[in-house]
Coordinates of C-alpha atoms and ligand atoms in Angstrom, one line a residue:
X196 CA 71.6 56.1 0.1
X197 CA 69.1 56.3 2.9
X198 CA 70.3 55.1 6.4
X199 CA 68.0 52.0 6.4
X200 CA 69.3 50.8 3.0
X201 CA 72.9 51.5 4.1
X202 CA 72.5 49.4 7.2
X203 CA 70.8 46.5 5.3
X204 CA 73.6 46.5 2.8
X205 CA 76.2 46.3 5.7
X206 CA 74.2 43.5 7.3
X207 CA 74.0 41.5 4.0
X208 CA 77.8 42.0 3.4
X209 CA 78.5 41.0 7.0
X210 CA 76.4 37.8 6.9
X211 CA 77.9 36.8 3.4
X212 CA 81.4 37.2 4.6
X213 CA 81.2 36.1 8.3
X214 CA 81.7 32.3 8.8
X215 CA 78.9 30.8 11.0
X216 CA 79.8 30.9 14.6
X217 CA 81.3 27.8 16.1
X218 CA 78.9 28.0 18.9
X219 CA 75.7 28.7 16.9
X220 CA 73.0 26.3 18.0
X221 CA 70.1 28.2 16.3
X222 CA 67.3 25.5 15.4
X223 CA 69.4 22.6 16.4
X224 CA 67.1 19.9 17.7
X225 CA 68.4 18.9 21.2
X226 CA 66.7 16.1 23.2
X227 CA 67.3 16.3 27.0
X228 CA 66.3 13.2 29.0
X229 CA 65.1 13.6 32.6
X230 CA 64.6 17.3 31.5
X231 CA 62.6 18.3 34.7
X232 CA 65.6 17.9 36.9
X233 CA 67.9 20.5 38.5
X234 CA 70.8 20.5 36.1
X235 CA 68.9 19.2 33.1
X236 CA 66.0 21.7 33.5
X237 CA 68.5 24.6 33.8
X238 CA 70.3 23.2 30.6
X239 CA 66.9 23.0 28.7
X240 CA 66.0 26.6 29.5
X241 CA 69.6 27.7 28.5
X242 CA 69.3 26.0 25.1
X243 CA 65.9 27.3 24.4
X244 CA 67.3 30.9 25.1
X245 CA 70.1 30.1 22.5
X246 CA 67.5 29.5 19.9
X247 CA 67.8 25.7 19.8
X248 CA 64.7 23.4 19.5
X249 CA 64.6 21.7 22.9
X250 CA 62.8 18.4 23.4
X251 CA 62.0 17.8 27.0
X252 CA 61.9 14.0 27.6
X253 CA 60.5 13.1 31.1
X254 CA 58.5 10.5 32.8
X255 CA 55.9 12.6 34.7
X256 CA 53.4 14.4 32.5
X257 CA 52.5 17.0 35.1
X258 CA 56.1 17.9 35.9
X259 CA 56.8 18.0 32.1
X260 CA 54.0 20.5 31.5
X261 CA 55.1 22.6 34.4
X262 CA 58.8 22.6 33.2
X263 CA 57.6 23.5 29.6
X264 CA 55.4 26.3 30.9
X265 CA 58.3 27.7 33.0
X266 CA 60.5 27.7 30.0
X267 CA 57.9 29.4 27.8
X268 CA 57.2 32.0 30.5
X269 CA 60.8 32.9 30.7
X270 CA 61.4 32.9 27.0
X271 CA 58.3 33.5 25.0
X272 CA 60.0 32.7 21.8
X273 CA 61.3 29.4 23.0
X274 CA 61.0 26.4 20.6
X275 CA 60.3 23.5 22.8
X276 CA 58.2 20.4 23.0
X277 CA 57.6 17.7 25.5
X278 CA 57.7 13.9 25.1
X279 CA 56.7 11.6 27.9
X280 CA 59.1 8.5 28.2
X281 CA 60.8 6.5 30.8
X282 CA 64.6 6.2 29.8
X283 CA 64.2 2.4 30.5
X284 CA 61.0 2.0 28.3
X285 CA 62.1 1.2 24.7
X286 CA 58.7 1.4 23.0
X287 CA 58.1 4.9 24.9
X288 CA 61.5 6.1 23.7
X289 CA 60.8 5.0 20.1
X290 CA 57.4 6.9 20.1
X291 CA 59.1 10.0 21.6
X292 CA 61.7 9.8 18.7
X293 CA 59.1 9.4 16.1
X294 CA 57.2 12.4 17.6
X295 CA 60.4 14.6 17.4
X296 CA 61.3 13.5 13.9
X297 CA 57.6 14.2 12.8
X298 CA 57.7 17.8 14.2
X299 CA 61.3 18.8 13.5
X300 CA 62.6 16.2 11.0
X301 CA 66.0 15.6 12.6
X302 CA 67.8 15.2 15.9
X303 CA 71.2 17.0 16.3
X304 CA 71.9 16.5 20.1
X305 CA 71.0 14.1 22.9
X306 CA 71.8 15.0 26.6
X307 CA 71.5 11.8 28.5
X308 CA 70.6 13.6 31.8
X309 CA 68.2 11.3 33.4
X310 CA 70.1 9.8 36.4
X311 CA 70.4 9.6 40.2
X312 CA 70.9 7.6 43.3
X313 CA 68.8 5.6 45.5
X314 CA 68.8 5.1 49.3
X315 CA 69.1 1.3 49.3
X316 CA 72.2 1.4 47.0
X317 CA 74.3 3.4 49.5
X318 CA 76.2 2.2 52.6
X319 CA 75.7 4.7 55.4
X320 CA 78.5 5.1 58.0
X321 CA 76.7 2.7 60.5
X322 CA 76.4 0.0 57.9
X323 CA 78.9 -2.2 56.0
X324 CA 79.0 -3.6 52.5
X325 CA 77.3 -6.8 53.5
X326 CA 74.1 -4.6 54.3
X327 CA 74.0 -3.5 50.6
X328 CA 70.4 -4.0 49.1
X329 CA 71.3 -5.7 45.8
X330 CA 67.9 -4.9 44.2
X331 CA 68.5 -1.2 44.8
X332 CA 72.0 -1.4 43.3
X333 CA 70.5 -3.0 40.2
X334 CA 67.9 -0.3 39.9
X335 CA 70.5 2.4 40.3
X336 CA 72.7 0.7 37.6
X337 CA 69.6 0.3 35.4
X338 CA 68.7 4.1 35.6
X339 CA 72.1 5.5 35.2
X340 CA 73.8 3.1 32.8
X341 CA 71.1 1.3 30.9
X342 CA 69.1 4.7 31.1
X343 CA 72.1 6.2 29.0
X344 CA 72.5 3.2 26.6
X345 CA 69.0 2.8 25.7
X346 CA 68.2 6.4 24.5
X347 CA 71.5 6.4 22.7
X348 CA 70.5 3.3 20.9
X349 CA 66.9 4.5 20.1
X350 CA 68.1 7.9 18.9
X351 CA 71.3 6.7 17.1
X352 CA 70.0 6.4 13.5
X353 CA 68.5 9.9 13.6
X354 CA 71.8 11.3 15.0
X355 CA 73.8 9.4 12.3
X356 CA 71.5 10.7 9.6
X357 CA 72.3 14.4 9.8
X358 CA 75.4 14.2 12.1
X359 CA 75.1 14.9 15.9
X360 CA 76.5 15.1 19.4
X361 CA 75.7 12.9 22.5
X362 CA 76.5 14.2 25.9
X363 CA 76.4 11.8 28.9
X364 CA 76.5 12.7 32.6
X365 CA 79.3 11.2 34.8
X366 CA 80.0 12.1 38.4
X367 CA 83.0 12.6 40.6
X368 CA 82.2 9.2 42.0
X369 CA 83.3 7.5 38.7
X370 CA 87.1 8.3 38.9
X371 CA 87.2 8.5 42.7
X372 CA 85.9 6.3 45.5
X373 CA 83.2 8.5 47.1
X374 CA 81.9 6.8 50.4
X375 CA 78.5 5.5 50.6
X376 CA 77.4 5.7 46.9
X377 CA 78.5 2.2 45.8
X378 CA 75.8 1.5 43.1
X379 CA 75.9 5.1 41.7
X380 CA 79.7 5.1 41.5
X381 CA 79.6 1.7 39.6
X382 CA 76.9 3.0 37.2
X383 CA 78.6 6.2 36.4
X384 CA 81.9 4.4 35.8
X385 CA 80.1 2.3 33.3
X386 CA 78.7 5.4 31.6
X387 CA 82.3 6.9 31.3
X388 CA 83.5 3.6 29.7
X389 CA 80.3 3.5 27.5
X390 CA 81.1 7.1 26.4
X391 CA 84.6 6.2 25.1
X392 CA 83.4 3.0 23.6
X393 CA 80.5 4.6 21.7
X394 CA 82.7 7.6 20.7
X395 CA 85.2 5.2 19.1
X396 CA 82.6 3.1 17.3
X397 CA 80.6 6.0 16.0
X398 CA 83.9 7.9 14.9
X399 CA 84.9 4.8 12.9
X400 CA 81.5 3.8 11.5
X401 CA 80.0 7.2 10.8
X402 CA 83.1 9.0 9.5
X403 CA 83.1 11.3 12.5
X404 CA 79.5 12.4 11.9
X405 CA 78.4 11.5 15.5
X406 CA 80.6 12.5 18.5
X407 CA 80.0 11.2 22.1
X408 CA 81.4 12.9 25.1
X409 CA 80.4 13.3 29.0
X410 CA 80.4 16.1 31.4
X411 CA 81.4 15.3 34.9
X412 CA 79.6 17.7 37.3
X413 CA 81.1 18.0 40.8
X414 CA 78.8 18.8 43.6
X415 CA 75.8 20.9 42.8
X416 CA 72.8 21.2 45.3
X417 CA 69.7 19.5 43.9
X418 CA 66.7 17.8 45.2
X419 CA 68.5 14.5 45.5
X420 CA 71.5 15.5 47.5
X421 CA 70.2 18.7 49.4
X422 CA 69.5 16.8 52.6
X423 CA 72.8 15.1 52.5
X424 CA 74.9 18.2 52.1
X425 CA 72.8 20.9 53.9
X426 CA 70.8 21.1 57.2
X427 CA 67.3 22.5 57.1
X428 CA 68.6 25.8 58.3
X429 CA 71.0 26.0 55.2
X430 CA 74.2 25.3 57.0
X431 CA 76.5 22.5 55.8
X432 CA 76.3 18.9 57.1
X433 CA 79.5 17.3 58.0
X434 CA 79.5 15.6 54.6
X435 CA 78.6 19.0 52.9
X436 CA 81.7 20.6 54.6
X437 CA 83.9 17.8 53.5
X438 CA 82.8 18.3 50.0
X439 CA 83.5 22.1 50.1
X440 CA 86.9 21.4 51.8
X441 CA 87.8 19.1 48.9
X442 CA 86.6 21.5 46.2
X443 CA 89.5 23.9 45.4
X444 CA 86.9 26.6 44.5
X445 CA 85.5 26.2 48.2
X446 CA 81.9 25.9 47.2
X447 CA 79.2 23.9 45.4
X448 CA 78.6 24.5 41.6
X449 CA 75.6 26.5 40.4
X450 CA 73.5 24.9 37.6
X451 CA 74.2 27.5 35.1
X452 CA 78.0 26.8 35.5
X453 CA 77.4 23.7 33.5
X454 CA 76.0 25.5 30.5
X455 CA 79.2 26.4 28.9
X456 CA 80.6 22.9 28.9
X457 CA 77.3 21.4 27.5
X458 CA 77.1 24.1 24.8
X459 CA 80.7 23.5 23.7
X460 CA 80.2 19.7 23.5
X461 CA 77.0 20.1 21.4
X462 CA 78.3 22.9 19.1
X463 CA 80.8 22.8 16.1
X464 CA 83.4 24.3 18.5
X465 CA 84.1 20.7 19.6
X466 CA 83.8 19.1 16.1
X467 CA 87.0 17.1 16.6
X468 CA 86.4 16.2 20.2
X469 CA 85.1 12.8 21.0
X470 CA 85.4 10.3 23.9
X471 CA 86.3 12.8 26.5
X472 CA 84.9 13.3 30.1
X473 CA 84.9 17.0 30.9
X474 CA 84.9 17.8 34.7
X475 CA 82.9 20.8 35.7
X476 CA 83.7 20.5 39.3
X477 CA 85.6 23.6 40.7
X478 CA 88.7 21.4 40.7
X479 CA 87.4 18.5 42.8
X480 CA 88.9 15.6 40.7
X481 CA 92.2 17.4 40.2
X482 CA 92.7 17.9 44.0
X483 CA 94.5 15.3 46.3
X484 CA 92.8 16.7 49.3
X485 CA 96.2 17.8 50.8
Ligands
LIG94 N1 73.4 17.4 40.9 C1 74.7 16.9 41.0 O1 75.4 17.5 41.9 C2 75.1 16.0 40.1 C3 76.5 15.7 40.1 C4 77.0 14.7 39.4 C5 76.2 14.1 38.4 N2 75.0 14.5 38.3 C6 74.2 13.8 37.2 O2 73.6 14.8 36.3 C7 72.4 14.3 35.8 C8 71.4 15.4 36.1 O3 71.3 15.7 37.5 P1 70.2 16.6 38.1 O4 70.8 17.3 39.3 O5 69.6 17.4 37.1 O6 69.3 15.4 38.7 P2 67.8 15.5 39.1 O7 67.4 14.4 40.1 O8 67.4 16.9 39.5 O9 67.2 15.2 37.6 C9 67.2 14.0 37.1 C10 65.8 13.7 36.4 O10 65.8 12.4 35.9 C11 64.5 12.0 35.9 N3 64.4 10.6 35.9 C12 64.7 9.6 36.9 N4 64.4 8.4 36.4 C13 64.0 8.5 35.1 C14 63.5 7.6 34.1 N5 63.6 6.2 34.5 N6 63.3 8.0 33.0 C15 63.2 9.4 32.7 N7 63.6 10.3 33.6 C16 64.0 9.8 34.8 C17 64.0 12.5 37.3 O11 62.6 12.5 37.3 C18 64.7 13.9 37.3 O12 63.8 14.9 36.7 C19 72.1 13.0 36.4 O13 72.5 12.0 35.7 C20 73.0 13.1 37.7 O14 73.2 11.8 38.2 C21 74.4 15.4 39.1

């Protein structure tokens, strides 16, 4: 037997006898909302590199095109598409879902990444609760909570159809009282509760075909919090130092340190896991601070 035939035979026997990897995401269709962000964008590029079909869902068409171009530059074989939608705009989400189904025929994963805080919904040290801007608080709850519920609702049928996994984004401010961020904390607490609620409902009504979990990132430097945690010269602000002191790892997270948890929750490796909130925080929520 020539060398080539021998190796082809070995490869054929290997693929016939090796069970598919629990972590295989090849050709899985994964929708990522707010996909032009720091953690979300990094996750989108990671899943593209894993051979998944990645749907960048974002509001701003220019940012979306730039993010897609970055991904294709880095991974020329990437299978990715962009859809423009605000996570609070139901018709736009429905249009986005239809475009994905038309192109790839199914949806296997939904990362509800769009989220964030707003200055008015925070109470700075020189202010008190009575200074809270209620409109801003409502907007933050809208974005983080309703912006998680609405895409889940719009994509639910497609996920049920072939089976799928939803991953939401919580925050350390859901289980713990983090100073200043009153609206964001309330919204992320609601996201955690919704994660458990939908996990149970989907498990019971879809015979476990759809799983719903959340990651709980600790502190990662992104565009939203950079100025709160670091000074222009890169040194830590007082708040940044407090965060580092209360993180047993003694540092902020790096966006790529979230990839493993997201991968696990989307893949068959977690096929009996639902309703969990997985901290990826260098130990922040485990630590009493003492
Ligand atoms: N970075 C952190 O340290 C951290 C920590 C805990 C939780 N989180 C959460 O993780 C998720 C991702 O964080 P990130 O750091 O990538 O945030 P990011 O701000 O970099 O990205 C969020 C993205 O959501 C988009 N977005 C905002 N409103 C939208 C809307 N209405 N419709 C569609 N898109 C919208 C933004 O344009 C942005 O691209 C967020 O839910 C965030 O709250 C982040």
